[in-house]
C-alpha positions as YAML, in Angstrom:
chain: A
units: angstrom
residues:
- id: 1
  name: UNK
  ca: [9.75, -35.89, -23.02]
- id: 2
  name: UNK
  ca: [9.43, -33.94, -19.82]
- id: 3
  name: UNK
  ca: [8.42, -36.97, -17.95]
- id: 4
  name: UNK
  ca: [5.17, -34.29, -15.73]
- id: 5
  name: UNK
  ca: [3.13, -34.02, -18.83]
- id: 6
  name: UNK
  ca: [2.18, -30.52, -17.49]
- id: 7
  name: UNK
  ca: [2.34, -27.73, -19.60]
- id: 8
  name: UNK
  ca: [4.71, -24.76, -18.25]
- id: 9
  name: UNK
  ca: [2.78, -22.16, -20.84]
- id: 10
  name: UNK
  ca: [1.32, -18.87, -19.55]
- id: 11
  name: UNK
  ca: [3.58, -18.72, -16.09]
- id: 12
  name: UNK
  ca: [1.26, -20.91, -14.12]
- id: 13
  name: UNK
  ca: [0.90, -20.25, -10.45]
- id: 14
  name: UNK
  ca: [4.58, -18.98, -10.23]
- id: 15
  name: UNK
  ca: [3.92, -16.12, -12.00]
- id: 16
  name: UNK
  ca: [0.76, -14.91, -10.70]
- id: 17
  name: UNK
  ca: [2.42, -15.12, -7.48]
- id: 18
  name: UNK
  ca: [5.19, -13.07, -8.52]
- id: 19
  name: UNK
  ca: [2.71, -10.68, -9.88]
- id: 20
  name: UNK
  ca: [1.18, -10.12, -6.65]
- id: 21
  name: UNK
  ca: [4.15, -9.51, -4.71]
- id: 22
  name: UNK
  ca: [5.28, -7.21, -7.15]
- id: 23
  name: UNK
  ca: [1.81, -5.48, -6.67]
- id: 24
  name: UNK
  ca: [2.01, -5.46, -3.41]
- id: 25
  name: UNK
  ca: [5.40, -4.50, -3.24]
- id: 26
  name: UNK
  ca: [4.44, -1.52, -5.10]
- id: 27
  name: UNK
  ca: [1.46, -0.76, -2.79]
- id: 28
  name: UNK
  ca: [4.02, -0.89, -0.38]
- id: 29
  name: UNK
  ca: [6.43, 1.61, -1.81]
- id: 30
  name: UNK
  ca: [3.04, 4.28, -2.70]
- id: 31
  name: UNK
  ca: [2.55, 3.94, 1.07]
- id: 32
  name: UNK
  ca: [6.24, 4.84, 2.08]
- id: 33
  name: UNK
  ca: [5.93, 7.73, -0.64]
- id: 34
  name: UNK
  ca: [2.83, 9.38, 1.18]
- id: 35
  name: UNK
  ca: [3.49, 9.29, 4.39]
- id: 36
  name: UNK
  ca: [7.49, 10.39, 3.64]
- id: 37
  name: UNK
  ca: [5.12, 13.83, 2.16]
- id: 38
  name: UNK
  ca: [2.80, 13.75, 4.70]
- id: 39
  name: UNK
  ca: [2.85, 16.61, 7.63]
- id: 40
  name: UNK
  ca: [3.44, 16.07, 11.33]
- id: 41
  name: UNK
  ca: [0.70, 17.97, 12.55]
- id: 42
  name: UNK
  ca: [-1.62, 15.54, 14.21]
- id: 43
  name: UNK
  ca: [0.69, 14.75, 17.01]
- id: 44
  name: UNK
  ca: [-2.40, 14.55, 19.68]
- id: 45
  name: UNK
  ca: [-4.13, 11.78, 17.04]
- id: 46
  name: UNK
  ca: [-0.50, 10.14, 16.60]
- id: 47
  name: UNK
  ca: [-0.33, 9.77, 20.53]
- id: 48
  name: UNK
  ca: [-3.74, 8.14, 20.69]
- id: 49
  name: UNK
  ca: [-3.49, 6.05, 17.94]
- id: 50
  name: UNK
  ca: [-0.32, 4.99, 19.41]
- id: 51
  name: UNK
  ca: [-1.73, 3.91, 22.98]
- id: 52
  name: UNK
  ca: [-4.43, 2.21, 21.15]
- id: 53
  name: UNK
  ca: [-1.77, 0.03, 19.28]
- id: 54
  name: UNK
  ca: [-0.26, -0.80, 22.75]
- id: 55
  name: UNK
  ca: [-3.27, -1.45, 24.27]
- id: 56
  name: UNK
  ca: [-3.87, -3.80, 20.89]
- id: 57
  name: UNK
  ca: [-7.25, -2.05, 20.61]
- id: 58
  name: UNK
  ca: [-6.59, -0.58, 17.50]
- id: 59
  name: UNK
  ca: [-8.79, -1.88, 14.45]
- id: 60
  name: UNK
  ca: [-8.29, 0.15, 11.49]
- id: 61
  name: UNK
  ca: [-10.77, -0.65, 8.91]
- id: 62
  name: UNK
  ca: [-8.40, -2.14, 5.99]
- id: 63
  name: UNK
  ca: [-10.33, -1.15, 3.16]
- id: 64
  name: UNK
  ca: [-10.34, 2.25, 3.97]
- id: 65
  name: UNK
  ca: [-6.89, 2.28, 4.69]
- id: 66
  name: UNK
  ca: [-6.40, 0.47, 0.77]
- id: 67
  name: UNK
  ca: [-8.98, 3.11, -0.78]
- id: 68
  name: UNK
  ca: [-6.97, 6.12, 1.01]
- id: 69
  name: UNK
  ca: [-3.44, 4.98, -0.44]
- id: 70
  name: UNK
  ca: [-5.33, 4.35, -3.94]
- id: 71
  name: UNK
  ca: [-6.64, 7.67, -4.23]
- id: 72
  name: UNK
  ca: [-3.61, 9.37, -3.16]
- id: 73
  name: UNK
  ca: [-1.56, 7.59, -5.48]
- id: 74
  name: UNK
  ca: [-3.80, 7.76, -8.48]
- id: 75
  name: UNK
  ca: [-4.30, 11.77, -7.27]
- id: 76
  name: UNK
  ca: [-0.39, 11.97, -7.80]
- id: 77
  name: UNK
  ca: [-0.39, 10.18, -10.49]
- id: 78
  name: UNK
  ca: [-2.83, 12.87, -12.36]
- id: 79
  name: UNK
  ca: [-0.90, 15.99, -11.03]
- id: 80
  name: UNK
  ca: [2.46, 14.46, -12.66]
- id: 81
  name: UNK
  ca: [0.63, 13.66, -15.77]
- id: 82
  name: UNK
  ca: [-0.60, 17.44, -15.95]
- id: 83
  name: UNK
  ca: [2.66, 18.64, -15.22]
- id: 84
  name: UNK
  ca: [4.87, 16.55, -17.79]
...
C-alpha cells in the first residue's frame, strides 16, 4: 500500500507542467527561428524601440506579439508542407 492513497494515473500536475514548458519552450525556439530569418532593415525602428526599452516605456501588446509568432510559424509550417 502506497501509504498517500492518491492515485499517480494520467501524469497529474507534473505532467501538465512539463507540457507547458515544453510548449513554451517550443514557442521559444519558433521565436529564435524568425527573427534568425528576419532582415535588418528597420534599423531607425530598432533604435527607437531600443530607447524606449531604456527609458522602460516600452509596452508591447503581448497578444499581438503571440498572434505574430503563431502565424509565422504556422505560415512556415504550410510552405514546408507544400514543398515536401
Amino acid at each position: 500500500m502506497s501509504g498517500s492513497g492518491k492515485s499517480h494515473r494520467g501524469g497529474g500536475p507534473r505532467k501538465a507542467e512539463e507540457a507547458k514548458e515544453s510548449a513554451a519552450d517550443h514557442l521559444v525556439a519558433v521565436a529564435h527561428e524568425v527573427l534568425a530569418e528576419t532582415p535588418d532593415v528597420r534599423t531607425e525602428k530598432l533604435r527607437a524601440l531600443k530607447r524606449q526599452l531604456e527609458a522602460g516605456t516600452y509596452h508591447p501588446d503581448e497578444g499581438a506579439v503571440a498572434e505574430g509568432v503563431i502565424r509565422e510559424y504556422l505560415s512556415k509550417t504550410d510552405r514546408q508542407d507544400d514543398q515536401g
